[in-house]
Structures are given as structure tokens and as C-alpha cells.
Tab-separated table of C-alpha atoms and ligand atoms in Angstrom:
chain	number	residue	atom	x	y	z
M	66	UNK	CA	76.130	5.772	-189.836
M	67	UNK	CA	74.154	6.045	-186.357
M	68	UNK	CA	72.840	9.453	-185.891
M	69	UNK	CA	73.845	10.649	-182.761
M	70	UNK	CA	77.637	10.337	-183.910
M	71	UNK	CA	76.941	13.053	-186.439
M	72	UNK	CA	78.714	16.012	-184.858
M	73	UNK	CA	77.734	19.670	-186.175
M	74	UNK	CA	78.521	23.182	-184.779
M	75	UNK	CA	75.290	24.266	-186.645
M	76	UNK	CA	73.400	21.705	-184.244
M	77	UNK	CA	74.703	21.816	-180.896
M	78	UNK	CA	71.828	20.260	-179.389
M	79	UNK	CA	73.032	16.811	-180.699
M	80	UNK	CA	76.123	16.912	-178.860
M	81	UNK	CA	74.010	15.993	-175.848
M	82	UNK	CA	72.794	13.029	-177.196
M	83	UNK	CA	76.189	11.470	-177.382
M	84	UNK	CA	76.666	9.655	-174.129
M	85	UNK	CA	79.839	9.571	-171.391
M	86	UNK	CA	79.954	5.719	-172.281
M	87	UNK	CA	80.125	6.783	-176.136
M	88	UNK	CA	83.024	9.186	-175.717
M	89	UNK	CA	84.801	6.897	-173.335
M	90	UNK	CA	84.402	4.103	-175.749
M	91	UNK	CA	85.660	6.072	-179.163
M	92	UNK	CA	87.833	8.892	-178.608
M	93	UNK	CA	90.226	7.204	-180.184
M	94	UNK	CA	92.708	7.028	-177.363
M	95	UNK	CA	93.198	4.270	-175.044
M	96	UNK	CA	90.903	5.449	-171.928
M	97	UNK	CA	90.794	4.143	-168.662
M	98	UNK	CA	89.138	5.070	-165.311
M	99	UNK	CA	91.122	4.263	-161.918
M	100	UNK	CA	90.238	4.050	-158.396
M	101	UNK	CA	92.343	5.741	-155.986
M	102	UNK	CA	93.395	3.251	-154.873
M	103	UNK	CA	95.443	2.520	-158.330
M	104	UNK	CA	93.098	-0.118	-159.312
M	105	UNK	CA	91.739	0.010	-162.858
M	106	UNK	CA	87.999	0.017	-162.820
M	107	UNK	CA	87.237	0.391	-166.988
M	108	UNK	CA	89.066	0.282	-170.097
M	109	UNK	CA	87.944	0.655	-173.698
M	110	UNK	CA	88.311	-1.288	-176.920
M	111	UNK	CA	91.736	0.666	-177.593
M	112	UNK	CA	92.983	-0.068	-174.037
M	113	UNK	CA	92.881	-3.732	-174.975
M	114	UNK	CA	94.543	-3.551	-178.442
M	115	UNK	CA	97.660	-1.096	-177.035
M	116	UNK	CA	98.198	-2.869	-174.132
M	117	UNK	CA	97.183	-6.651	-175.140
M	118	UNK	CA	95.041	-7.086	-172.063
M	119	UNK	CA	91.746	-7.915	-171.990
M	120	UNK	CA	88.656	-5.862	-170.074
M	121	UNK	CA	88.089	-8.797	-168.085
M	122	UNK	CA	92.099	-9.219	-166.820
M	123	UNK	CA	92.399	-5.937	-165.920
M	124	UNK	CA	88.829	-4.233	-164.762
M	125	UNK	CA	88.351	-4.439	-160.837
M	126	UNK	CA	91.326	-6.175	-160.137
M	127	UNK	CA	94.699	-4.973	-161.523
M	128	UNK	CA	96.479	-2.011	-160.653
M	129	UNK	CA	97.135	0.507	-163.472
M	130	UNK	CA	100.981	0.381	-161.584
M	131	UNK	CA	101.681	-2.942	-162.719
M	132	UNK	CA	101.285	-1.937	-166.483
M	133	UNK	CA	103.825	1.065	-165.644
M	134	UNK	CA	107.783	0.768	-166.237
M	135	UNK	CA	109.341	0.416	-163.331
M	136	UNK	CA	111.752	3.613	-163.896
M	137	UNK	CA	108.161	5.831	-164.581
M	138	UNK	CA	106.032	4.186	-161.548
M	139	UNK	CA	107.443	6.769	-158.715
M	140	UNK	CA	106.801	9.663	-160.675
M	141	UNK	CA	103.632	8.392	-161.789
M	142	UNK	CA	102.578	7.826	-158.079
M	143	UNK	CA	103.464	10.657	-157.242
M	144	UNK	CA	101.343	12.676	-159.745
M	145	UNK	CA	98.680	10.011	-158.645
M	146	UNK	CA	98.712	11.464	-155.523
M	147	UNK	CA	99.011	15.040	-156.303
M	148	UNK	CA	96.277	14.888	-158.583
M	149	UNK	CA	93.923	14.369	-155.737
M	150	UNK	CA	95.627	17.048	-153.306
M	151	UNK	CA	95.451	19.666	-156.480
M	152	UNK	CA	95.037	18.755	-160.040
M	153	UNK	CA	96.811	21.405	-161.136
M	154	UNK	CA	99.825	20.208	-159.689
M	155	UNK	CA	99.962	17.773	-162.060
M	156	UNK	CA	101.507	18.182	-165.686
M	157	UNK	CA	98.108	18.223	-168.268
M	158	UNK	CA	100.267	15.677	-170.139
M	159	UNK	CA	103.407	13.686	-169.680
M	160	UNK	CA	104.812	11.182	-171.492
M	161	UNK	CA	105.878	7.568	-169.768
M	162	UNK	CA	106.744	3.905	-170.344
M	163	UNK	CA	104.212	0.971	-170.031
M	164	UNK	CA	104.617	-2.500	-170.349
M	165	UNK	CA	101.939	-4.573	-172.382
M	166	UNK	CA	101.066	-7.804	-171.482
M	167	UNK	CA	103.374	-9.449	-173.791
M	168	UNK	CA	106.162	-7.629	-171.648
M	169	UNK	CA	106.947	-5.209	-174.754
M	170	UNK	CA	108.161	-1.511	-173.089
M	171	UNK	CA	106.214	1.394	-175.004
M	172	UNK	CA	105.861	5.049	-175.000
M	173	UNK	CA	102.706	6.659	-173.929
M	174	UNK	CA	101.698	10.269	-173.843
M	175	UNK	CA	98.901	10.518	-170.935
M	176	UNK	CA	96.418	12.715	-169.977
M	177	UNK	CA	94.133	12.631	-166.989
M	178	UNK	CA	91.593	14.052	-165.066
M	179	UNK	CA	90.145	13.522	-161.805
M	180	UNK	CA	86.629	13.116	-162.319
M	181	UNK	CA	84.437	15.686	-160.539
M	182	UNK	CA	82.149	13.898	-158.787
M	183	UNK	CA	84.642	11.735	-157.154
M	184	UNK	CA	88.230	10.973	-156.635
M	185	UNK	CA	88.407	8.466	-159.389
M	186	UNK	CA	90.796	9.462	-162.200
M	187	UNK	CA	90.033	9.393	-166.329
M	188	UNK	CA	92.970	8.645	-167.955
M	189	UNK	CA	93.476	8.819	-172.114
M	190	UNK	CA	96.698	7.217	-173.554
M	191	UNK	CA	98.164	7.574	-176.982
M	192	UNK	CA	100.930	5.185	-177.934
M	193	UNK	CA	103.601	7.482	-179.327
M	194	UNK	CA	105.967	4.627	-179.032
M	195	UNK	CA	106.692	4.939	-183.385
M	196	UNK	CA	106.767	8.514	-182.910
M	197	UNK	CA	109.752	8.207	-179.965
M	198	UNK	CA	111.749	6.151	-182.098
M	199	UNK	CA	111.896	8.246	-185.051
M	200	UNK	CA	112.435	11.021	-182.737
M	201	UNK	CA	115.524	9.093	-181.439
M	202	UNK	CA	116.957	7.873	-185.051
M	203	UNK	CA	116.664	11.997	-185.262
M	204	UNK	CA	118.890	12.751	-182.551
M	205	UNK	CA	121.022	9.811	-183.714
M	206	UNK	CA	121.476	11.013	-187.151
M	207	UNK	CA	121.892	15.004	-185.738
M	208	UNK	CA	124.710	13.495	-183.293
M	209	UNK	CA	126.001	11.715	-186.181
M	210	UNK	CA	126.186	14.555	-188.440
M	211	UNK	CA	127.590	16.902	-185.332
M	212	UNK	CA	130.278	14.230	-185.088
M	213	UNK	CA	131.503	14.144	-188.752
M	214	UNK	CA	130.965	18.116	-189.181
M	215	UNK	CA	132.700	19.179	-185.677
M	216	UNK	CA	135.463	16.453	-184.947
M	217	UNK	CA	136.937	16.178	-188.523
M	218	UNK	CA	139.904	18.278	-189.809
M	219	UNK	CA	138.542	19.541	-192.929
M	220	UNK	CA	137.484	23.274	-192.457
M	221	UNK	CA	133.855	23.881	-193.156
M	222	UNK	CA	131.956	26.847	-193.825
M	223	UNK	CA	128.944	28.639	-195.049
M	224	UNK	CA	128.694	32.255	-195.794
M	225	UNK	CA	127.224	34.515	-197.960
M	226	UNK	CA	128.264	36.293	-200.946
M	227	UNK	CA	129.245	39.468	-198.879
M	228	UNK	CA	131.465	36.742	-196.917
M	229	UNK	CA	129.444	36.865	-193.959
M	230	UNK	CA	130.046	33.784	-191.941
M	231	UNK	CA	126.829	31.610	-190.828
M	232	UNK	CA	128.286	28.712	-190.380
M	233	UNK	CA	131.781	27.055	-189.256
M	234	UNK	CA	132.937	24.061	-187.927
M	235	UNK	CA	135.699	23.810	-184.922
M	236	UNK	CA	138.316	22.623	-187.500
M	237	UNK	CA	137.542	25.757	-188.859
M	238	UNK	CA	137.721	27.999	-185.726
M	239	UNK	CA	141.048	26.377	-184.353
M	240	UNK	CA	142.678	27.147	-187.845
M	241	UNK	CA	141.618	30.472	-188.335
M	242	UNK	CA	142.710	31.095	-183.980
M	243	UNK	CA	138.933	32.525	-183.587
M	244	UNK	CA	135.802	31.490	-181.488
M	245	UNK	CA	132.651	30.521	-183.088
M	246	UNK	CA	131.121	33.478	-181.489
M	247	UNK	CA	133.905	35.591	-183.011
M	248	UNK	CA	133.244	34.319	-186.661
M	249	UNK	CA	129.218	33.983	-186.972
M	250	UNK	CA	127.851	37.133	-188.414
M	251	UNK	CA	131.326	38.460	-189.228
M	252	UNK	CA	133.198	38.657	-192.692
M	253	UNK	CA	136.220	36.715	-193.082
M	254	UNK	CA	137.815	39.301	-195.640
M	255	UNK	CA	140.392	40.058	-193.191
M	256	UNK	CA	141.773	36.445	-193.892
M	257	UNK	CA	142.077	37.249	-197.648
M	258	UNK	CA	145.223	39.063	-198.756
M	259	UNK	CA	143.787	42.473	-200.354
M	260	UNK	CA	145.246	41.524	-204.069
M	261	UNK	CA	143.399	38.552	-203.853
M	262	UNK	CA	139.948	39.756	-203.319
M	263	UNK	CA	138.844	40.853	-206.701
M	264	UNK	CA	139.563	37.009	-207.894
M	265	UNK	CA	138.045	35.527	-205.227
M	266	UNK	CA	134.736	37.607	-205.851
M	267	UNK	CA	135.138	36.640	-209.234
M	268	UNK	CA	134.746	32.837	-208.620
M	269	UNK	CA	131.862	33.318	-206.234
M	270	UNK	CA	130.192	34.786	-208.816
M	271	UNK	CA	130.926	32.421	-211.287
M	272	UNK	CA	128.984	29.965	-209.384
M	273	UNK	CA	125.442	28.976	-211.162
M	274	UNK	CA	122.480	26.931	-210.330
M	275	UNK	CA	123.777	24.755	-213.292
M	276	UNK	CA	127.516	24.588	-212.309
M	277	UNK	CA	126.761	25.026	-208.690
M	278	UNK	CA	130.359	23.743	-207.564
M	279	UNK	CA	134.254	24.911	-208.194
M	280	UNK	CA	137.118	24.212	-206.285
M	281	UNK	CA	139.929	26.675	-206.003
M	282	UNK	CA	143.389	26.896	-204.281
M	283	UNK	CA	143.538	30.117	-202.164
M	284	UNK	CA	145.829	31.875	-199.492
M	285	UNK	CA	144.457	33.041	-196.331
M	286	UNK	CA	145.809	35.424	-193.670
M	287	UNK	CA	146.241	33.559	-190.148
M	288	UNK	CA	145.903	35.676	-186.687
M	289	UNK	CA	149.866	34.615	-186.923
M	290	UNK	CA	150.185	37.068	-189.721
M	291	UNK	CA	151.319	33.547	-191.412
M	292	UNK	CA	150.335	33.278	-194.875
M	293	UNK	CA	148.725	29.572	-195.722
M	294	UNK	CA	147.475	27.712	-198.510
M	295	UNK	CA	144.030	26.066	-198.657
M	296	UNK	CA	142.339	24.034	-200.771
M	297	UNK	CA	138.583	24.584	-201.046
M	298	UNK	CA	135.463	23.155	-202.515
M	299	UNK	CA	132.705	25.288	-202.947
M	300	UNK	CA	129.146	25.050	-203.243
M	301	UNK	CA	126.344	27.845	-204.259
M	302	UNK	CA	123.001	28.287	-202.470
M	303	UNK	CA	120.439	29.563	-204.809
M	304	UNK	CA	117.132	30.920	-204.267
M	305	UNK	CA	114.391	29.954	-206.921
M	306	UNK	CA	115.239	32.575	-208.851
M	307	UNK	CA	118.537	31.534	-209.077
M	308	UNK	CA	120.423	34.152	-207.238
M	309	UNK	CA	123.314	33.135	-204.553
M	310	UNK	CA	122.504	33.461	-201.076
M	311	UNK	CA	125.240	31.182	-199.689
M	312	UNK	CA	128.202	29.595	-200.121
M	313	UNK	CA	129.265	26.156	-198.403
M	314	UNK	CA	133.025	25.753	-198.329
M	315	UNK	CA	135.141	22.712	-197.568
M	316	UNK	CA	138.309	23.499	-197.219
M	317	UNK	CA	142.091	21.935	-196.493
M	318	UNK	CA	145.747	23.292	-195.697
M	319	UNK	CA	147.827	22.083	-198.601
M	320	UNK	CA	150.622	24.765	-197.900
M	321	UNK	CA	153.214	21.833	-197.852
M	322	UNK	CA	152.138	20.457	-200.732
M	323	UNK	CA	152.279	23.613	-202.348
M	324	UNK	CA	155.692	24.251	-201.227
M	325	UNK	CA	156.498	21.029	-202.015
M	326	UNK	CA	155.159	21.347	-205.837
M	327	UNK	CA	156.790	24.586	-206.302
M	328	UNK	CA	160.220	23.290	-204.992
M	329	UNK	CA	159.213	20.441	-207.451
M	330	UNK	CA	158.068	22.955	-210.451
M	331	UNK	CA	161.462	24.728	-210.076
M	332	UNK	CA	163.987	21.648	-209.823
M	333	UNK	CA	161.885	20.665	-213.278
M	334	UNK	CA	162.431	24.168	-214.688
M	335	UNK	CA	166.462	23.473	-214.066
M	336	UNK	CA	166.225	20.146	-215.586
M	337	UNK	CA	164.539	21.352	-218.621
M	338	UNK	CA	166.941	24.227	-218.856
M	339	UNK	CA	169.850	21.532	-218.271
M	340	UNK	CA	168.243	19.382	-221.288
M	341	UNK	CA	167.698	22.431	-223.634
M	342	UNK	CA	171.421	23.498	-223.167
M	343	UNK	CA	172.525	19.726	-223.779
M	344	UNK	CA	170.348	19.674	-226.449
M	345	UNK	CA	171.652	23.018	-227.799
M	346	UNK	CA	174.838	21.699	-227.503
M	347	UNK	CA	174.513	18.770	-229.521
M	348	UNK	CA	172.808	21.032	-232.134
M	349	UNK	CA	176.265	22.921	-232.225
M	350	UNK	CA	178.286	20.131	-233.489
M	351	UNK	CA	177.149	20.646	-236.365
M	352	UNK	CA	177.328	24.029	-237.021
M	353	UNK	CA	181.140	23.708	-236.023
M	354	UNK	CA	181.405	21.553	-239.008
M	355	UNK	CA	179.132	23.743	-241.455
M	356	UNK	CA	179.297	26.822	-240.519
M	357	UNK	CA	177.002	28.428	-243.326
M	358	UNK	CA	174.281	27.131	-241.403
M	359	UNK	CA	175.175	28.366	-237.755
M	360	UNK	CA	172.247	29.814	-235.903
M	361	UNK	CA	169.743	27.901	-238.466
M	362	UNK	CA	168.821	25.643	-235.852
M	363	UNK	CA	168.438	27.988	-233.307
M	364	UNK	CA	166.414	30.709	-235.723
M	365	UNK	CA	164.057	27.605	-236.856
M	366	UNK	CA	163.534	27.251	-232.902
M	367	UNK	CA	162.437	30.288	-232.365
M	368	UNK	CA	159.549	30.298	-235.559
M	369	UNK	CA	158.507	26.898	-234.411
M	370	UNK	CA	157.636	27.493	-231.073
M	371	UNK	CA	155.969	30.924	-232.065
M	372	UNK	CA	153.774	28.821	-234.362
M	373	UNK	CA	153.230	26.061	-231.768
M	374	UNK	CA	152.127	28.470	-229.364
M	375	UNK	CA	149.491	30.599	-231.836
M	376	UNK	CA	148.629	26.957	-232.507
M	377	UNK	CA	147.853	26.468	-228.846
M	378	UNK	CA	149.860	23.376	-228.649
M	379	UNK	CA	150.216	22.124	-224.657
M	380	UNK	CA	153.228	23.265	-223.191
M	381	UNK	CA	155.127	20.138	-223.203
M	382	UNK	CA	154.611	19.934	-226.783
M	383	UNK	CA	156.069	23.663	-227.554
M	384	UNK	CA	159.019	22.487	-225.596
M	385	UNK	CA	159.425	19.528	-227.581
M	386	UNK	CA	159.443	21.556	-230.649
M	387	UNK	CA	161.735	24.089	-228.928
M	388	UNK	CA	164.185	21.600	-228.242
M	389	UNK	CA	164.086	19.499	-231.068
M	390	UNK	CA	164.234	22.376	-233.916
M	391	UNK	CA	167.620	23.303	-231.849
M	392	UNK	CA	169.240	19.826	-232.955
M	393	UNK	CA	167.019	18.622	-236.047
M	394	UNK	CA	169.865	19.257	-238.235
M	395	UNK	CA	172.992	17.404	-235.980
M	396	UNK	CA	172.709	14.428	-238.231
M	397	UNK	CA	174.369	15.972	-240.889
M	398	UNK	CA	177.489	15.811	-238.699
M	399	UNK	CA	177.840	12.429	-241.144
M	400	UNK	CA	177.478	14.347	-244.402
M	401	UNK	CA	180.640	15.371	-245.914
M	402	UNK	CA	181.067	19.216	-246.067
M	403	UNK	CA	181.791	18.813	-249.933
M	404	UNK	CA	178.072	18.034	-250.311
M	405	UNK	CA	176.857	20.039	-247.449
M	406	UNK	CA	178.145	23.147	-249.271
M	407	UNK	CA	178.141	21.950	-252.657
M	408	UNK	CA	176.735	24.608	-254.984
M	409	UNK	CA	174.615	23.882	-257.983
M	410	UNK	CA	172.663	20.566	-258.632
M	411	UNK	CA	173.132	17.477	-256.152
M	412	UNK	CA	174.105	14.249	-257.967
M	413	UNK	CA	171.496	11.136	-256.757
M	414	UNK	CA	173.811	9.586	-254.668
M	415	UNK	CA	174.555	12.807	-253.113
M	416	UNK	CA	171.155	13.220	-252.514
M	417	UNK	CA	170.935	10.257	-250.575
M	418	UNK	CA	173.182	10.988	-248.324
M	419	UNK	CA	171.793	14.266	-247.766
M	420	UNK	CA	168.451	12.391	-247.100
M	421	UNK	CA	169.991	10.283	-244.169
M	422	UNK	CA	170.569	13.325	-241.961
M	423	UNK	CA	167.056	13.126	-239.886
M	424	UNK	CA	168.199	9.634	-239.320
M	425	UNK	CA	171.591	10.640	-238.129
M	426	UNK	CA	169.769	13.367	-235.930
M	427	UNK	CA	167.668	10.836	-234.315
M	428	UNK	CA	170.677	8.427	-233.244
M	429	UNK	CA	172.278	11.010	-232.004
M	430	UNK	CA	169.060	12.906	-229.873
M	431	UNK	CA	168.360	8.976	-228.745
M	432	UNK	CA	171.469	8.915	-226.906
M	433	UNK	CA	170.195	12.129	-224.638
M	434	UNK	CA	167.477	10.895	-222.179
M	435	UNK	CA	165.032	13.789	-221.983
M	436	UNK	CA	161.328	13.547	-221.279
M	437	UNK	CA	160.354	14.327	-225.045
M	438	UNK	CA	160.473	12.185	-227.816
M	439	UNK	CA	163.167	14.544	-229.483
M	440	UNK	CA	165.031	11.827	-231.710
M	441	UNK	CA	161.400	10.882	-233.447
M	442	UNK	CA	160.899	14.360	-234.122
M	443	UNK	CA	163.975	15.161	-235.563
M	444	UNK	CA	163.479	12.113	-237.725
M	445	UNK	CA	160.581	13.405	-239.179
M	446	UNK	CA	161.212	17.032	-240.023
M	447	UNK	CA	162.050	16.435	-243.642
M	448	UNK	CA	158.431	14.422	-244.197
M	449	UNK	CA	155.666	16.030	-245.839
M	450	UNK	CA	151.890	16.331	-245.227
M	451	UNK	CA	151.393	14.830	-248.718
M	452	UNK	CA	153.574	11.880	-248.242
M	453	UNK	CA	156.442	12.857	-250.816
M	454	UNK	CA	158.910	13.775	-247.732
M	455	UNK	CA	161.305	11.319	-246.423
M	456	UNK	CA	162.912	9.508	-244.953
M	457	UNK	CA	159.437	7.366	-244.145
M	458	UNK	CA	157.235	8.916	-246.521
M	459	UNK	CA	154.743	9.551	-243.669
M	460	UNK	CA	151.786	11.653	-244.494
M	461	UNK	CA	149.235	13.687	-243.131
M	462	UNK	CA	148.785	13.255	-239.114
M	463	UNK	CA	151.130	10.402	-239.201
M	464	UNK	CA	153.393	12.929	-239.042
M	465	UNK	CA	154.180	13.975	-235.270
M	466	UNK	CA	152.491	17.856	-234.757
M	467	UNK	CA	156.095	18.764	-233.350
M	468	UNK	CA	157.833	17.529	-236.748
M	469	UNK	CA	154.833	19.106	-238.991
M	470	UNK	CA	155.464	22.596	-237.027
M	471	UNK	CA	159.216	22.144	-237.320
M	472	UNK	CA	159.044	21.407	-241.345
M	473	UNK	CA	157.580	24.831	-241.870
M	474	UNK	CA	160.027	26.767	-239.999
M	475	UNK	CA	162.372	24.945	-241.486
M	476	UNK	CA	161.521	25.935	-244.549
M	477	UNK	CA	160.784	29.651	-244.126
M	478	UNK	CA	164.648	30.075	-242.688
M	479	UNK	CA	166.009	27.707	-244.765
M	480	UNK	CA	164.624	30.164	-248.117
M	481	UNK	CA	165.241	33.290	-246.214
M	482	UNK	CA	168.152	32.783	-245.359
M	483	UNK	CA	171.727	33.650	-247.097
M	484	UNK	CA	173.928	30.459	-248.268
M	485	UNK	CA	177.465	30.887	-249.858
M	486	UNK	CA	176.357	28.800	-252.841
M	487	UNK	CA	172.617	31.308	-253.525
M	488	UNK	CA	171.270	34.296	-251.526
M	489	UNK	CA	168.590	34.298	-249.637
M	490	UNK	CA	165.122	34.813	-251.216
M	491	UNK	CA	163.756	36.969	-247.930
M	492	UNK	CA	160.540	36.163	-245.945
M	493	UNK	CA	157.788	37.098	-248.125
M	494	UNK	CA	158.921	34.767	-251.034
M	495	UNK	CA	159.206	31.916	-248.543
M	496	UNK	CA	155.552	32.848	-246.530
M	497	UNK	CA	154.329	32.354	-250.420
M	498	UNK	CA	155.915	28.863	-250.949
M	499	UNK	CA	153.984	28.693	-247.618
M	500	UNK	CA	151.029	29.079	-249.050
M	501	UNK	CA	151.768	27.374	-252.087
M	502	UNK	CA	152.779	24.117	-250.160
M	503	UNK	CA	149.721	24.520	-247.642
M	504	UNK	CA	148.060	21.241	-247.396
M	505	UNK	CA	150.845	19.611	-249.457
M	506	UNK	CA	154.178	20.105	-247.804
M	507	UNK	CA	152.919	21.358	-245.045
M	508	UNK	CA	149.978	20.480	-242.498
M	509	UNK	CA	147.689	23.588	-243.316
M	510	UNK	CA	147.228	24.663	-239.813
M	511	UNK	CA	150.566	24.982	-239.169
M	512	UNK	CA	151.133	26.807	-242.641
M	513	UNK	CA	148.181	29.192	-241.590
M	514	UNK	CA	149.852	29.855	-238.315
M	515	UNK	CA	152.999	30.675	-239.656
M	516	UNK	CA	151.377	33.209	-242.174
M	517	UNK	CA	149.855	34.694	-239.323
M	518	UNK	CA	152.725	35.475	-237.020
M	519	UNK	CA	154.453	36.727	-239.963
M	520	UNK	CA	152.088	39.027	-241.663
M	521	UNK	CA	149.524	39.980	-238.668
M	522	UNK	CA	151.797	39.660	-235.682
M	523	UNK	CA	155.158	41.120	-237.370
M	524	UNK	CA	156.889	38.340	-236.204
M	525	UNK	CA	160.772	38.809	-237.625
M	526	UNK	CA	163.356	36.000	-238.097
H	179	FE2	FE1	167.149	19.224	-242.158
H	180	FE2	FE1	166.675	22.143	-240.964
């Protein structure tokens, strides 16, 4: 390397050895010297690269005005003039557009100085085209983002865990009827129903860096006093220590949906009740014919429901169990009452008639159109876990869970109740049978649940 370029603060003397010509040539920018009449007097190699013009094309012949975009020309001519009146009147540097020899428009950042000894100007230009492009891309992205955030109907907000708002979009302001100035920096706690506050706090506190997102349905009080429902999707923002610092929330009004759903729920509830009444009435048919078993199905339904609840079965299955239990023996209508109430041992032919009652029950229940498969459940209520039951000799999981639950309840109720032809043996004796039949006659889990509700929970028939 040439010694004269080795700049060092410790040897300032060397700076003097760098000629002006060297600085002009190698400063890294496109440099040019222009005359008062705008003629370009000298350019460096970088100028040639940036503009595409060779020295011979411009030096002493071309006016710098030729290289400037027409829209920027007037302003720069004014600067050119002012620089000669008082350099202080001209900005130290400014952006402008220049045109390359190929006709391409590019952006430059220009720094100019009038040379002390005469009125020529030294200009230094850095090509900032790429920077400008990035800047405008960023501007477009920001515009797009603002468009998305501000023009949409979803309510967007950001707030600290103490409910202080740090960001709201237009939709949020419109919805809550307050200006951005009113909302930002203030708490939205006055929109929360007092009774909901603790649950809302607990919900936000449940967001973690591992599980930062969650959604919820919430009520809010609007300035009009109206309470409306929203669905919110929340995302927690955490610091490096994992502390919740902000929550970003996107919501929409679901009041109409909510009210429709509530109405639907109550309609479904009414329908369920009608089904239940229809099923119970079907069950009653047998009790007219066979008063000795009166109340049996209702009691089985109560026990079965309790077992199902203890097992944690889904609500729909619990309902199915309760309803099917209410009519599981309705098929006994086809069994002659002499056989049903016969004391003592039954003949094989009598037994085979008795064993048909689940099939008849299913046939009757099939005629009721319900959302539950009550016929199938009733059909299986005498199946046994080990496959020794009837009528299909199903075993284990082949038997529907609803039927497995009813089977335990049915046995407990039947054993503990009095019959004209035999006295009831009591619940405790029935529970011993459940214990003995656990995993053989009965589903082990259903048996355990039955033992639990009677022995531990104090359930009574
Ligand atoms: Fe039965
Ligand atoms: Fe029964």
C-alpha cells in the first residue's frame, strides 16, 4: 500500500502528504467540480460509475443541469445561485434525482461547498437509490399495515396487565364510543362488569410464554349502558424473564350470535324435556301392566345418571343413559304378566320369553325419533361384561357404555326392591353382588362408580 494513504492520528504529519487530488479521486463518493456557469469541470472515477458518463463526455462540456431530473432542476439552480451569494443559505446536504447516461432516474445525496479561492463548487454525491427504495417499501408496508389495522371492523387493542390501553384501532374507538386520546393511557376497567373482573384478571394471568394465546367470550358495558358480548383472541407479550408485560387483543361483537345461541339452547332444552316426557310415558306403559315394577325404571334412571356423572361421561351420554333407563324394560309389555310375576323358578320356555324383552324395548323405542340411540342402549341392557348376557352375547367394550352403566344400576335397583314373589335384599347386599361381579358381569369402572356413590357419597335409592 502506498505510504501516503496510511492515515493515523498519531502521525498527523502524514495527512499533509495526501493531495487534494487524491481526496477528490478516492473519497468514495461521486465527486465533481462545477463552474459558475454550471459547466462540469472535473469528475472522479466514482462519478463515471454512478452516472454512466465518461470523463471525456462531461468535463468542460456538459452542464450539471443536464444530469438533474427536471423536477429537481429549478430548486438546484436556486441553490447554485445562493451558494455564491452566501453558502449558509443552502442546506449542507440534500436529496435530488439525477439521470444516468442510460436514462435511468436515481437518487443522490449531495453535499456541496464553494471553493475558497474562486467561485467554483465542489460537489460530492452519494447514490442513495437503494436506500430510498427500501424506505418507500417500508412506507408502503406501514401504509398497508395501517390500512389493515385501522380500516377493519375487528376491535384491536393492546394493554398492560392492569388494563391500561397502549393501542386501539378505529373500530375499537367506534365500538366503545371514546376517542383514541381518551382511551390510550387509561384503563378499560369501566367497560368490565364488576362481577366479571376477577375472572378476567385470572384469564390474563393464565397466559404464559409457553401458552401465550387464548380466546374467550366476554361482556362489556358500552357508554350507552348496553351490555354486549364479544369474542376476544388474546396474545400475551412477555419480557425476557417471562413476565407478562402486555396483552394484544383482537375482538368482535358476538351479541347477536350469543342471543341466538341462548335461544337455541333453550329450544334444545325444551325439546329434550319433550323427549324425556315421551320416553317416560313409553316407560309407564309397562308399569300399567306390571305394577310390581312400578317406579323401577325411574329409580334405575336416577342411579344410572349418578354413576354416569361420577364416571365423567359427556353430558349427551348422561342424558342418553337417563332417558334409556326410563324405558329400558318397556318391552316387557309383550311378556305375559303370569310370567313376569311368577314366584319361584321359571321354565326354560318362560325364560326365553323373558329374554326377549330388551328386543321388544328396542322395537318400541325405535319408533321415537330422538337425538339419542335409546333403542340400541335398551337392547343391550342385559348384556354382561364377560359375554354371558343376552340377547346378543356382546362383551366388554362391544357393549355400549350407556348400557354398561344401566346394567349395574338395573341390578342394584332390582335386588334392593321388594317384589311380590321375594323380599328385597337391601342395597348393601346388592353392592356386594356388584363387587363380586366387577369385571365379570359388570364393567369394572361402572361397578366402582356405583360402589363409590352408595358407600362414599351417601347416595340413596
Ligand atoms: Fe330388563
Ligand atoms: Fe330393569
